[in-house]
Tab-separated table of C-alpha atoms in Angstrom:
chain	number	residue	atom	x	y	z
A	93	MET	CA	-30.955	-19.902	8.797
A	94	GLY	CA	-31.738	-16.575	9.999
A	95	VAL	CA	-34.610	-15.569	13.504
A	96	ILE	CA	-36.802	-14.648	11.236
A	97	GLU	CA	-37.626	-17.543	8.902
A	98	LYS	CA	-36.848	-20.161	11.889
A	99	ALA	CA	-38.888	-18.400	14.870
A	100	PRO	CA	-42.248	-19.938	13.929
A	101	VAL	CA	-41.627	-23.343	14.719
A	102	TYR	CA	-39.829	-23.030	17.581
A	103	LEU	CA	-43.316	-20.783	19.102
A	104	GLU	CA	-44.991	-22.099	21.339
A	105	LYS	CA	-48.864	-20.711	22.702
A	106	VAL	CA	-49.137	-19.901	25.830
A	107	PRO	CA	-51.556	-18.211	28.137
A	108	GLY	CA	-51.006	-14.340	27.620
A	109	GLY	CA	-48.656	-15.083	24.225
A	110	SER	CA	-46.084	-17.207	23.445
A	111	ILE	CA	-42.310	-18.916	24.339
A	112	ALA	CA	-40.108	-20.572	22.292
A	113	VAL	CA	-37.545	-23.862	23.090
A	114	THR	CA	-34.444	-23.915	21.351
A	115	THR	CA	-30.870	-24.724	22.526
A	116	LEU	CA	-29.155	-22.354	23.918
A	117	ASP	CA	-26.340	-23.442	21.021
A	118	TRP	CA	-28.477	-22.243	18.004
A	119	ALA	CA	-29.891	-19.482	20.041
A	120	PHE	CA	-26.010	-17.626	20.440
A	121	ASN	CA	-24.834	-19.260	16.794
A	122	SER	CA	-27.940	-17.013	15.968
A	123	ALA	CA	-26.794	-14.125	17.513
A	124	LYS	CA	-23.227	-14.295	16.001
A	125	SER	CA	-24.263	-15.107	13.085
A	126	SER	CA	-26.896	-12.678	12.125
A	127	SER	CA	-25.017	-9.189	12.280
A	128	MET	CA	-22.049	-9.358	11.807
A	129	TRP	CA	-20.584	-5.802	11.522
A	130	TYR	CA	-16.876	-5.595	9.718
A	131	VAL	CA	-14.363	-3.553	10.207
A	132	LEU	CA	-13.318	-1.401	6.881
A	133	PHE	CA	-9.911	-3.266	5.706
A	134	GLY	CA	-9.112	-2.051	2.284
A	135	LEU	CA	-6.031	-2.042	1.043
A	136	ALA	CA	-6.219	-2.674	-2.404
A	137	CYS	CA	-9.348	-2.681	-5.910
A	138	CYS	CA	-10.855	-5.809	-3.876
A	139	ALA	CA	-12.444	-2.755	-1.490
A	140	ILE	CA	-13.599	-0.757	-4.451
A	141	GLU	CA	-15.468	-4.619	-5.450
A	142	GLY	CA	-15.749	-6.579	-2.506
A	143	LEU	CA	-16.667	-3.510	0.624
A	144	MET	CA	-17.963	0.026	-1.873
A	145	ALA	CA	-19.850	-2.509	-4.189
A	146	ALA	CA	-20.959	-5.091	-1.927
A	147	GLY	CA	-21.978	-2.391	0.585
A	148	SER	CA	-23.691	-0.160	-1.847
A	149	PRO	CA	-27.927	-0.504	-2.438
A	150	ARG	CA	-27.576	-2.190	-5.235
A	151	PHE	CA	-25.837	-5.148	-3.859
A	152	ASP	CA	-26.983	-4.167	-0.935
A	153	LEU	CA	-25.084	-5.873	2.490
A	154	ASP	CA	-27.528	-4.101	4.896
A	155	ARG	CA	-29.804	-7.158	4.459
A	156	PHE	CA	-28.073	-9.584	5.985
A	157	GLY	CA	-27.897	-7.327	8.944
A	158	ILE	CA	-24.206	-6.770	7.864
A	159	PHE	CA	-22.577	-3.249	8.588
A	160	HIS	CA	-19.264	-1.379	8.335
A	161	ARG	CA	-17.820	0.173	11.522
A	162	GLY	CA	-14.970	2.205	11.714
A	163	SER	CA	-13.928	1.139	14.626
A	164	PRO	CA	-12.159	-2.500	14.861
A	165	ARG	CA	-13.600	-2.334	18.721
A	166	GLN	CA	-17.225	-2.126	17.253
A	167	CYS	CA	-16.596	-5.321	14.831
A	168	ASP	CA	-17.164	-9.273	14.606
A	169	LEU	CA	-15.527	-9.313	11.411
A	170	MET	CA	-12.583	-8.648	9.550
A	171	ILE	CA	-12.465	-8.378	6.063
A	172	VAL	CA	-8.890	-8.125	4.445
A	173	ALA	CA	-9.611	-7.033	0.989
A	174	GLY	CA	-6.353	-6.520	-1.125
A	175	THR	CA	-2.565	-6.390	-1.346
A	176	VAL	CA	-0.814	-6.379	2.414
A	177	THR	CA	2.273	-4.718	2.546
A	178	LEU	CA	5.059	-6.306	5.009
A	179	LYS	CA	4.122	-3.108	6.432
A	180	MET	CA	1.225	-3.331	6.896
A	181	ALA	CA	0.562	-6.629	8.612
A	182	GLU	CA	1.615	-5.576	11.846
A	183	ARG	CA	-1.228	-2.869	11.508
A	184	VAL	CA	-3.325	-5.913	10.235
A	185	LYS	CA	-2.096	-8.220	13.191
A	186	THR	CA	-2.989	-5.060	16.037
A	187	LEU	CA	-5.895	-3.954	14.382
A	188	TYR	CA	-7.441	-8.276	14.727
A	189	HIS	CA	-6.644	-8.078	18.471
A	190	GLN	CA	-8.376	-5.138	19.094
A	191	MET	CA	-11.863	-6.980	18.305
A	192	PRO	CA	-13.888	-8.131	21.257
A	193	GLU	CA	-14.220	-12.458	21.025
A	194	PRO	CA	-15.954	-13.502	18.905
A	195	LYS	CA	-14.137	-12.194	15.987
A	196	TYR	CA	-13.894	-14.118	12.360
A	197	VAL	CA	-11.850	-13.053	9.480
A	198	ILE	CA	-12.364	-13.080	5.591
A	199	ALA	CA	-9.234	-13.275	3.637
A	200	MET	CA	-10.410	-11.680	0.528
A	201	GLY	CA	-8.929	-12.274	-3.613
A	202	GLY	CA	-6.267	-13.452	-4.469
A	203	CYS	CA	-3.300	-11.175	-2.737
A	204	ALA	CA	-5.469	-12.362	0.690
A	205	ILE	CA	-5.195	-15.556	0.237
A	206	ASN	CA	-1.257	-16.021	-1.500
A	207	GLY	CA	-0.020	-13.202	-2.506
A	208	GLY	CA	-1.619	-12.890	-5.734
A	209	PRO	CA	-1.563	-13.132	-8.602
A	210	PHE	CA	1.344	-10.275	-9.306
A	211	TYR	CA	3.315	-9.372	-6.151
A	212	TYR	CA	4.332	-13.850	-5.878
A	213	ASP	CA	7.342	-13.060	-6.308
A	214	SER	CA	7.479	-8.888	-4.119
A	215	TYR	CA	10.114	-8.339	-1.887
A	216	SER	CA	7.395	-6.006	0.100
A	217	VAL	CA	4.079	-7.991	0.664
A	218	LEU	CA	2.861	-10.596	2.563
A	219	LYS	CA	2.528	-14.274	1.130
A	220	GLY	CA	-1.466	-14.548	2.014
A	221	VAL	CA	-2.922	-12.950	5.819
A	222	ASP	CA	-3.208	-16.612	7.493
A	223	LYS	CA	0.726	-16.023	8.063
A	224	VAL	CA	-0.489	-13.078	10.812
A	225	ILE	CA	-4.045	-13.830	11.920
A	226	PRO	CA	-6.498	-16.631	11.139
A	227	VAL	CA	-9.017	-16.624	8.985
A	228	ASP	CA	-12.440	-18.165	8.647
A	229	VAL	CA	-12.802	-17.996	4.788
A	230	TYR	CA	-11.400	-17.787	1.519
A	231	VAL	CA	-12.779	-15.721	-1.692
A	232	PRO	CA	-10.985	-16.075	-4.104
A	233	GLY	CA	-11.283	-13.980	-7.025
A	234	CYS	CA	-9.320	-10.766	-8.851
A	235	PRO	CA	-11.518	-9.502	-7.397
A	236	PRO	CA	-14.419	-11.387	-6.439
A	237	ARG	CA	-17.767	-10.659	-7.409
A	238	PRO	CA	-19.845	-8.883	-5.175
A	239	GLU	CA	-21.802	-12.240	-5.174
A	240	ALA	CA	-18.255	-14.142	-4.079
A	241	LEU	CA	-18.113	-12.334	-1.264
A	242	TYR	CA	-21.854	-12.910	-0.256
A	243	TYR	CA	-21.435	-16.540	-0.730
A	244	GLY	CA	-18.554	-16.672	1.581
A	245	ILE	CA	-20.558	-14.556	3.921
A	246	ILE	CA	-22.744	-17.185	4.087
A	247	LYS	CA	-20.336	-19.601	4.138
A	248	LEU	CA	-19.019	-17.988	7.242
A	249	ARG	CA	-22.539	-18.527	9.104
A	250	GLU	CA	-22.993	-21.826	8.046
A	251	LYS	CA	-19.566	-22.205	9.932
A	252	ILE	CA	-20.767	-20.118	12.624
A	253	MET	CA	-23.671	-22.514	13.584
A	254	HIS	CA	-22.009	-25.202	13.686
A	255	GLU	CA	-19.985	-24.202	16.908
A	256	SER	CA	-20.876	-25.439	19.960
A	257	ILE	CA	-20.373	-23.385	23.934
A	258	LYS	CA	-19.845	-26.865	24.732
A	259	LYS	CA	-16.540	-27.152	23.312
A	260	ALA	CA	-13.779	-24.813	24.666
A	261	PRO	CA	-13.435	-22.358	22.849
A	262	GLU	CA	-10.627	-23.029	19.840
A	263	GLU	CA	-7.976	-20.208	20.471
A	264	LYS	CA	-7.623	-18.006	17.792
A	265	SER	CA	-5.097	-15.423	19.051
A	266	GLU	CA	-2.037	-16.884	18.504
A	267	PRO	CA	-1.583	-17.112	14.503
A	268	LEU	CA	0.362	-20.843	13.412
A	269	ARG	CA	2.741	-18.951	11.536
A	270	ASP	CA	4.064	-15.385	11.808
A	271	LYS	CA	6.526	-14.572	8.902
A	272	ALA	CA	5.874	-10.474	8.664
A	273	GLU	CA	8.195	-10.531	12.516
A	274	ALA	CA	10.443	-13.075	11.309
B	120	MET	CA	12.165	28.005	-23.970
B	121	ASN	CA	13.287	24.578	-25.070
B	122	ARG	CA	16.419	22.805	-24.095
B	123	SER	CA	18.906	23.908	-26.077
B	124	GLU	CA	17.652	27.695	-25.228
B	125	ILE	CA	17.756	27.003	-21.604
B	126	LYS	CA	21.318	25.254	-22.344
B	127	GLN	CA	22.332	27.790	-23.348
B	128	LYS	CA	22.186	30.680	-21.097
B	129	LEU	CA	22.656	28.026	-18.424
B	130	GLU	CA	26.045	27.849	-20.131
B	131	GLU	CA	26.592	31.237	-20.199
B	132	LYS	CA	26.101	31.983	-16.675
B	133	PHE	CA	27.782	28.490	-15.221
B	134	SER	CA	31.226	28.831	-17.751
B	135	CYS	CA	32.974	26.602	-15.018
B	136	TYR	CA	30.485	24.004	-15.107
B	137	LYS	CA	29.885	20.818	-17.929
B	138	PHE	CA	26.390	21.040	-19.644
B	139	SER	CA	25.614	17.821	-21.774
B	140	ASP	CA	22.191	16.834	-23.940
B	141	ASP	CA	20.471	13.698	-22.067
B	142	PRO	CA	19.864	11.229	-25.036
B	143	ASP	CA	17.803	9.908	-23.513
B	144	ASN	CA	15.239	11.902	-23.309
B	145	PRO	CA	14.795	15.353	-25.398
B	146	GLU	CA	13.694	17.784	-22.477
B	147	GLY	CA	17.168	16.442	-20.325
B	148	ILE	CA	20.626	18.477	-19.360
B	149	ILE	CA	22.888	16.368	-17.810
B	150	ILE	CA	25.117	18.377	-15.119
B	151	GLN	CA	27.717	18.231	-12.572
B	152	PRO	CA	26.935	17.061	-9.201
B	153	ASP	CA	28.361	20.028	-7.502
B	154	ALA	CA	26.640	22.358	-9.793
B	155	LEU	CA	23.307	21.483	-8.677
B	156	LEU	CA	22.487	23.813	-6.566
B	157	ASP	CA	23.845	26.784	-8.087
B	158	VAL	CA	21.903	25.986	-11.351
B	159	ALA	CA	18.956	25.033	-9.595
B	160	LYS	CA	18.828	28.248	-7.339
B	161	TYR	CA	19.399	30.654	-10.371
B	162	LEU	CA	16.676	28.101	-12.632
B	163	VAL	CA	14.025	29.424	-10.142
B	164	ASN	CA	14.945	32.665	-9.885
B	165	ASP	CA	16.054	33.578	-12.814
B	166	ILE	CA	12.821	35.781	-14.328
B	167	ASP	CA	13.022	34.018	-17.896
B	168	LEU	CA	13.292	30.424	-16.610
B	169	ALA	CA	11.235	31.340	-13.410
B	170	PHE	CA	10.873	26.572	-12.898
B	171	ASN	CA	8.857	27.364	-9.807
B	172	PHE	CA	7.417	23.996	-9.738
B	173	LEU	CA	9.270	20.288	-9.332
B	174	ASN	CA	7.040	17.898	-10.836
B	175	PHE	CA	9.377	14.887	-9.161
B	176	VAL	CA	12.752	13.655	-7.920
B	177	THR	CA	14.174	10.049	-8.504
B	178	ALA	CA	16.595	8.228	-9.607
B	179	ILE	CA	17.931	5.291	-12.120
B	180	ASP	CA	20.297	2.517	-11.550
B	181	ARG	CA	22.907	2.232	-14.469
B	182	GLY	CA	25.312	0.385	-12.635
B	183	SER	CA	28.472	2.120	-12.213
B	184	LYS	CA	26.606	5.259	-11.090
B	185	PHE	CA	23.024	6.525	-10.327
B	186	GLU	CA	21.447	8.975	-12.044
B	187	VAL	CA	19.614	11.466	-10.257
B	188	VAL	CA	16.774	13.222	-11.743
B	189	TYR	CA	14.829	16.282	-11.551
B	190	MET	CA	11.722	17.065	-13.974
B	191	LEU	CA	11.474	20.952	-13.571
B	192	SER	CA	7.959	22.805	-14.708
B	193	SER	CA	7.404	26.639	-14.948
B	194	ILE	CA	3.784	27.272	-14.216
B	195	PRO	CA	4.128	31.687	-15.248
B	196	LEU	CA	5.924	30.655	-18.552
B	197	LYS	CA	4.709	26.841	-19.678
B	198	HIS	CA	8.004	25.688	-20.085
B	199	ARG	CA	9.981	22.264	-18.565
B	200	VAL	CA	13.264	20.426	-18.086
B	201	LEU	CA	15.044	17.934	-17.154
B	202	LEU	CA	18.087	17.835	-15.096
B	203	LYS	CA	20.230	14.673	-14.719
B	204	VAL	CA	22.870	14.522	-12.427
B	205	ALA	CA	25.204	11.029	-12.114
B	206	VAL	CA	26.550	10.177	-8.763
B	207	PRO	CA	28.771	7.507	-7.965
B	208	ARG	CA	27.166	3.743	-7.264
B	209	GLU	CA	30.021	3.589	-4.174
B	210	VAL	CA	29.142	6.743	-2.549
B	211	PRO	CA	26.070	8.043	-3.946
B	212	GLU	CA	25.818	11.071	-1.948
B	213	ILE	CA	24.399	14.417	-3.702
B	214	GLU	CA	22.778	18.484	-2.148
B	215	SER	CA	19.234	17.959	-1.026
B	216	VAL	CA	17.419	21.015	-2.889
B	217	THR	CA	14.257	20.816	-0.059
B	218	THR	CA	15.648	24.333	0.898
B	219	ILE	CA	14.742	25.593	-2.891
B	220	TRP	CA	11.496	23.546	-3.909
B	221	PRO	CA	9.914	21.193	-0.480
B	222	THR	CA	8.599	19.171	-3.029
B	223	ALA	CA	11.640	17.216	-2.767
B	224	ASN	CA	11.354	16.368	0.858
B	225	TRP	CA	9.707	13.288	0.878
B	226	HIS	CA	10.991	12.589	-3.200
B	227	GLU	CA	14.417	12.630	-1.442
B	228	ARG	CA	13.320	10.562	0.594
B	229	GLU	CA	11.625	7.619	-1.624
B	230	ALA	CA	15.060	8.158	-4.035
B	231	TYR	CA	16.871	7.356	-0.289
B	232	ASP	CA	14.121	4.898	0.486
B	233	LEU	CA	14.484	2.494	-2.675
B	234	PHE	CA	17.465	3.542	-4.345
B	235	GLY	CA	19.772	4.628	-0.962
B	236	ILE	CA	21.395	7.981	-2.240
B	237	LYS	CA	22.033	9.871	0.336
B	238	PHE	CA	20.482	13.800	0.041
B	239	LEU	CA	23.105	15.859	2.235
B	240	ASN	CA	21.475	18.911	4.443
B	241	HIS	CA	18.357	16.923	4.381
B	242	PRO	CA	15.945	18.281	7.220
B	243	ASP	CA	14.548	14.455	8.029
B	244	LEU	CA	16.119	11.676	5.532
B	245	ARG	CA	14.549	8.279	7.139
B	246	ARG	CA	12.325	5.785	4.864
B	247	ILE	CA	9.386	6.418	4.069
B	248	MET	CA	7.822	3.413	2.171
B	249	MET	CA	10.237	0.465	3.517
B	250	PRO	CA	9.442	-0.195	7.502
B	251	ASP	CA	12.094	1.111	9.759
B	252	GLY	CA	14.604	-1.638	10.417
B	253	TRP	CA	14.636	-2.608	6.394
B	254	GLU	CA	17.631	-3.764	5.012
B	255	GLY	CA	19.041	-3.193	1.112
B	256	HIS	CA	17.308	-0.838	-1.506
B	257	PRO	CA	14.669	-2.749	-2.790
B	258	LEU	CA	14.998	-0.854	-6.795
B	259	ARG	CA	18.317	-1.149	-6.863
B	260	LYS	CA	19.119	-3.585	-9.706
B	261	ASP	CA	21.602	-5.861	-7.501
B	262	TYR	CA	19.016	-6.545	-5.194
B	263	VAL	CA	18.321	-9.746	-3.359
B	264	HIS	CA	14.933	-11.114	-1.086
B	265	GLU	CA	14.484	-14.215	0.186
B	266	ASN	CA	10.572	-13.518	-1.428
B	267	MET	CA	11.968	-12.320	-5.130
B	268	VAL	CA	11.427	-15.676	-7.126
B	269	HIS	CA	10.956	-16.474	-10.759
B	270	LEU	CA	8.506	-18.650	-12.106
B	271	PRO	CA	9.695	-21.285	-14.806
B	272	ASP	CA	9.160	-20.403	-18.065
B	273	MET	CA	5.642	-21.285	-19.333
B	274	GLY	CA	6.894	-20.186	-23.060
């Protein structure tokens, strides 16, 4: 799916070098999906498994071209890893709005998906981060293995490869439901 | 120095206040609310007690009353004591000990946030954990919230 594997297929010899002919969608989507930098959003134990272990040399997220950045303004991907409290939900939303388009969100672990196995009856925990920001991929687990996170990232890349510039961009900035402000 | 010695020392010093053993804790001494500041100053200044370290301040909801709990340690003398002060539920007010142990600042803010206990003369008494506009005090036994659902009994 990466550019390197597919590039020879599109290369055509011309005098003085070679040219590649492809669709604009494919070029755009490759650029979008090949080096997603993610914003560090470790909120609970998922951060240890998903962000620290997955980013470590043993599992090595870097081979996908995926690096963590400290600032949301440099990021394309937000991996929400952990329990989102109501107080934190406003910050999640603020940081999401600070990311430049195109931007994607992975909800990692049970807590970020729907409040989790421990906090389902808590007064202070948001029942799923999709109540404040739109989520592209859900990675279940408590916490998920780094391999599960990779599977989610690969699924997200597949999703990006099916996007088209012809279609009007979805209105992603406004979430469907917003319980944190209510 | 164990609890009975500390209690004896306190009774000799403050004959006007009543001290009693805490049945729930082998290191606990129950004191009167108005005795708190005097006792605290004595505990930190006396050379045989020297409770210079406040481990934590917290509270317990006992239904009709709250118990404010102070865990004290003496770093040089290696002994400790637990002070318990009962405050009525209707008027949950107690003097702040921030001037004696600065540690108490955030611990008292936490007890205020989660139990609604007002610490008088506290320098900055506002919520520390819950959002600023939060209604109610979540660790009270009678606290209800729409998110607090009960799963059916699976046993």
